[in-house]
Amino acid sequence: MSIETSTTRVGDLSAYLARPAGGSGFGMLLLPMITGIGEQVRAWADELAGRGITTLTWDVFHGASTDNTSRDNLGEKLGELRDDVALAEQTALLDHLLGELGCTSAGVMGWCLGGRFALLFAARDQRVSGVVAYHPTIRVPAPPNHDLDTVALSTEITAPVLVSYPEADVVVSHETFGRLQAALQSRPRGATFSQHFPGAEHGFTDSSRHGTAVNAEAFALSWPQTLAFLDTLKG
């Protein structure tokens, strides 16, 4: 399937757009990890577009990514990110997917910091038809710029959720992920699918971590399941 890719403007925001030639009815809002819209995130967006999905990727750091900025500097920028500002930007992008881009339904998928925001966003905006949260970064205690309680708000998500957790995650404790699972499974509406990868590390989807075999194997197992989940959302 031929695809179209571009950096597009949505109001004051920049975003990476990848879609089948001529567009499609199903869309995904992609929320990157600390890399921003780096090469790997664009490759994922392109892959989904090749499967018939219109993808629009949030520009977390407004132009900065691993293409042009060190991870240390991106980490400093991450500490300046406020929940309400980020969610407002994501809402504008979903509006664009369901408006000008012509999608009739859309899900959200995020990795690390984006995994946390995928959960928060779906809790706030129930237009979302499905959620994929890869190793969501839910720190305890919460950093000063994390104004919203991800675990508590996850009970408000009405869409199906696929969440992945690496057992050797040193950022998110087993207890925290257990509370997230319990919150998601307490919902009266919306299925929960949980993936657990023994030995895998936080951020195992990041190709820079695939020199460690257990991370590469976790990603190789998880990604086809994610694609199958998205296929069910497309209908």
Coordinates of C-alpha atoms in Angstrom, one line a residue:
M1 CA 0.0 0.0 0.0
S2 CA 1.4 3.4 -0.9
I3 CA 1.5 6.0 1.8
E4 CA 1.9 9.7 2.1
T5 CA 4.1 11.3 4.8
S6 CA 4.6 14.9 5.8
T7 CA 5.2 17.3 8.7
T8 CA 2.0 19.1 9.0
R9 CA 0.6 22.0 11.0
V10 CA -2.4 21.8 13.3
G11 CA -3.0 25.3 14.5
D12 CA 0.2 26.3 16.2
L13 CA 1.4 22.7 16.5
S14 CA 3.6 20.6 14.3
A15 CA 2.9 16.9 13.8
Y16 CA 4.1 14.0 11.7
L17 CA 1.4 12.6 9.4
A18 CA 1.6 9.3 7.7
R19 CA -1.4 7.8 6.0
P20 CA -2.5 5.6 3.1
A21 CA -2.6 7.4 -0.1
G22 CA -6.0 9.2 -0.1
G23 CA -6.5 8.7 3.7
S24 CA -8.5 6.2 5.7
G25 CA -11.4 5.9 8.0
F26 CA -9.4 4.8 11.0
G27 CA -6.7 6.8 12.7
M28 CA -4.2 6.6 15.5
L29 CA -2.8 9.4 17.6
L30 CA 0.8 8.4 18.5
L31 CA 2.4 9.8 21.6
P32 CA 6.2 9.2 21.5
M33 CA 8.7 8.3 24.2
I34 CA 11.6 10.6 25.2
T35 CA 13.0 10.4 21.7
G36 CA 10.2 12.7 20.4
I37 CA 9.4 12.3 16.7
G38 CA 12.7 10.5 16.1
E39 CA 13.5 8.0 13.3
Q40 CA 12.0 5.0 15.1
V41 CA 8.7 6.7 15.9
R42 CA 8.3 7.8 12.3
A43 CA 9.0 4.3 11.2
W44 CA 6.2 3.0 13.4
A45 CA 3.9 5.6 12.0
D46 CA 4.8 4.7 8.5
E47 CA 4.3 1.0 9.2
L48 CA 0.8 1.7 10.5
A49 CA 0.0 3.8 7.5
G50 CA 1.0 0.9 5.3
R51 CA -1.6 -1.2 7.1
G52 CA -4.4 1.3 6.3
I53 CA -4.2 3.5 9.4
T54 CA -3.9 7.3 9.3
T55 CA -1.4 8.2 12.0
L56 CA -0.7 11.6 13.5
T57 CA 2.2 11.9 15.9
W58 CA 2.4 14.5 18.7
D59 CA 5.5 16.6 18.6
V60 CA 6.3 16.4 22.4
F61 CA 9.2 18.8 22.4
H62 CA 8.1 21.1 19.6
G63 CA 10.8 20.3 17.1
A64 CA 13.4 18.6 19.3
S65 CA 14.0 14.9 19.0
T66 CA 16.8 12.4 19.0
D67 CA 17.4 13.4 15.4
N68 CA 18.8 16.8 16.6
T69 CA 19.0 16.8 20.4
S70 CA 20.8 14.6 23.0
R71 CA 18.7 12.4 25.3
D72 CA 20.0 14.3 28.3
N73 CA 18.7 17.6 26.9
L74 CA 15.4 15.9 26.0
G75 CA 15.2 14.6 29.6
E76 CA 15.5 18.2 30.8
K77 CA 12.7 19.3 28.5
L78 CA 10.6 16.5 29.9
G79 CA 10.7 18.0 33.3
E80 CA 9.1 21.1 31.9
L81 CA 6.1 19.3 30.4
R82 CA 2.8 20.0 32.1
D83 CA -0.1 17.6 31.9
D84 CA -2.9 20.0 31.0
V85 CA -0.9 21.7 28.3
A86 CA 0.1 18.3 26.8
L87 CA -3.5 17.0 26.9
A88 CA -4.7 20.2 25.2
E89 CA -2.3 19.6 22.4
Q90 CA -3.3 16.0 22.0
T91 CA -7.0 17.1 21.9
A92 CA -6.2 19.4 19.0
L93 CA -4.5 16.5 17.1
L94 CA -7.5 14.2 17.7
D95 CA -9.8 16.9 16.5
H96 CA -7.7 17.1 13.3
L97 CA -7.8 13.3 12.8
L98 CA -11.6 13.2 13.2
G99 CA -12.1 16.4 11.3
E100 CA -9.9 17.6 8.4
L101 CA -8.2 14.2 8.0
G102 CA -11.6 12.4 7.6
C103 CA -11.2 9.6 10.1
T104 CA -14.5 8.3 11.5
S105 CA -12.8 6.7 14.6
A106 CA -9.3 6.9 16.2
G107 CA -7.3 5.3 18.9
V108 CA -4.2 6.4 20.9
M109 CA -0.9 4.7 21.4
G110 CA 2.1 5.8 23.4
W111 CA 5.4 4.6 24.8
C112 CA 7.0 5.5 28.2
L113 CA 5.9 9.1 28.8
G114 CA 3.5 8.7 25.9
G115 CA 2.1 5.5 27.4
R116 CA 1.2 7.5 30.5
F117 CA -0.4 10.2 28.4
A118 CA -2.3 7.6 26.3
L119 CA -4.0 6.5 29.5
L120 CA -4.7 10.1 30.7
F121 CA -5.9 11.2 27.3
A122 CA -8.3 8.3 26.9
A123 CA -9.7 9.0 30.4
R124 CA -10.3 12.6 29.4
D125 CA -11.6 12.1 25.9
Q126 CA -14.0 9.2 25.4
R127 CA -14.0 9.6 21.6
V128 CA -10.9 7.4 21.7
S129 CA -11.8 3.9 20.4
G130 CA -8.8 2.0 21.8
V131 CA -5.6 2.5 23.8
V132 CA -2.1 1.0 23.6
A133 CA 0.2 1.9 26.5
Y134 CA 3.7 0.5 26.3
H135 CA 5.6 0.6 29.6
P136 CA 3.7 3.8 30.8
T137 CA 6.0 5.9 33.0
I138 CA 4.0 6.3 36.2
R139 CA 6.5 7.4 38.9
V140 CA 5.9 7.2 42.6
P141 CA 6.3 9.8 44.1
A142 CA 5.0 11.7 41.1
P143 CA 7.4 14.5 39.7
P144 CA 6.2 18.1 40.4
N145 CA 5.0 18.5 36.7
H146 CA 2.8 15.4 36.9
D147 CA -0.4 17.1 38.0
L148 CA -2.8 14.2 37.3
D149 CA -3.0 10.7 39.0
T150 CA -2.8 8.3 36.1
V151 CA -3.9 5.2 38.1
A152 CA -7.0 6.9 39.6
L153 CA -8.0 8.4 36.2
S154 CA -7.6 5.1 34.4
T155 CA -10.9 3.9 35.8
E156 CA -12.6 6.5 33.6
I157 CA -11.4 5.0 30.3
T158 CA -14.3 3.4 28.4
A159 CA -12.3 2.0 25.5
P160 CA -10.4 -1.3 25.3
V161 CA -6.8 -1.0 26.6
L162 CA -3.7 -3.0 25.8
V163 CA -0.9 -2.3 28.3
S164 CA 2.6 -3.8 28.4
Y165 CA 4.9 -4.1 31.4
P166 CA 8.5 -5.2 31.6
E167 CA 9.2 -7.2 34.7
A168 CA 12.7 -5.6 35.2
D169 CA 11.3 -2.0 35.0
V170 CA 13.3 0.1 37.5
V171 CA 11.2 3.2 36.7
V172 CA 7.7 1.8 37.4
S173 CA 7.4 -0.6 40.4
H174 CA 5.6 -3.9 40.4
E175 CA 3.2 -2.4 43.0
T176 CA 2.4 0.6 40.8
F177 CA 1.7 -1.6 37.8
G178 CA -0.4 -3.8 39.9
R179 CA -2.5 -0.8 41.0
L180 CA -2.9 0.2 37.4
Q181 CA -4.0 -3.2 36.4
A182 CA -6.5 -3.3 39.2
A183 CA -7.8 0.1 38.2
L184 CA -8.2 -0.9 34.6
Q185 CA -9.9 -4.2 35.4
S186 CA -12.3 -2.4 37.8
R187 CA -13.9 -0.6 34.9
P188 CA -17.5 -1.5 34.1
R189 CA -16.8 -0.9 30.4
G190 CA -13.7 -1.5 28.2
A191 CA -11.7 -4.7 28.0
T192 CA -8.2 -4.9 29.5
F193 CA -5.3 -6.8 27.8
S194 CA -2.1 -7.0 29.8
Q195 CA 1.3 -8.1 28.6
H196 CA 4.0 -9.1 31.0
F197 CA 7.6 -9.7 29.9
P198 CA 10.0 -11.4 32.4
G199 CA 13.4 -9.8 32.4
A200 CA 12.6 -7.0 30.0
E201 CA 13.5 -3.5 30.9
H202 CA 11.7 -0.1 30.9
G203 CA 11.6 1.2 27.3
F204 CA 12.1 -2.3 25.8
T205 CA 10.5 -1.1 22.6
D206 CA 13.3 1.4 22.0
S207 CA 15.6 -0.1 19.4
S208 CA 18.6 1.4 21.2
R209 CA 17.9 -1.2 23.9
H210 CA 17.7 -4.2 21.6
G211 CA 21.3 -5.1 22.1
T212 CA 19.9 -6.8 25.2
A213 CA 18.3 -9.9 23.9
V214 CA 15.4 -10.0 26.3
N215 CA 14.3 -6.5 25.3
A216 CA 14.5 -7.4 21.6
E217 CA 12.6 -10.6 22.2
A218 CA 9.9 -8.8 24.2
F219 CA 9.4 -6.3 21.4
A220 CA 9.3 -9.1 18.8
L221 CA 6.5 -10.8 20.8
S222 CA 4.5 -7.6 21.7
W223 CA 4.4 -5.8 18.4
P224 CA 2.4 -8.4 16.4
Q225 CA -0.1 -8.5 19.2
T226 CA -0.4 -4.7 19.1
L227 CA -1.0 -4.8 15.3
A228 CA -3.7 -7.5 15.8
F229 CA -5.3 -5.3 18.5
L230 CA -5.4 -2.3 16.1
D231 CA -6.9 -4.5 13.4
T232 CA -9.8 -5.2 15.7
L233 CA -10.3 -1.5 16.3
K234 CA -10.4 -0.8 12.5
G235 CA -13.4 -3.1 12.2

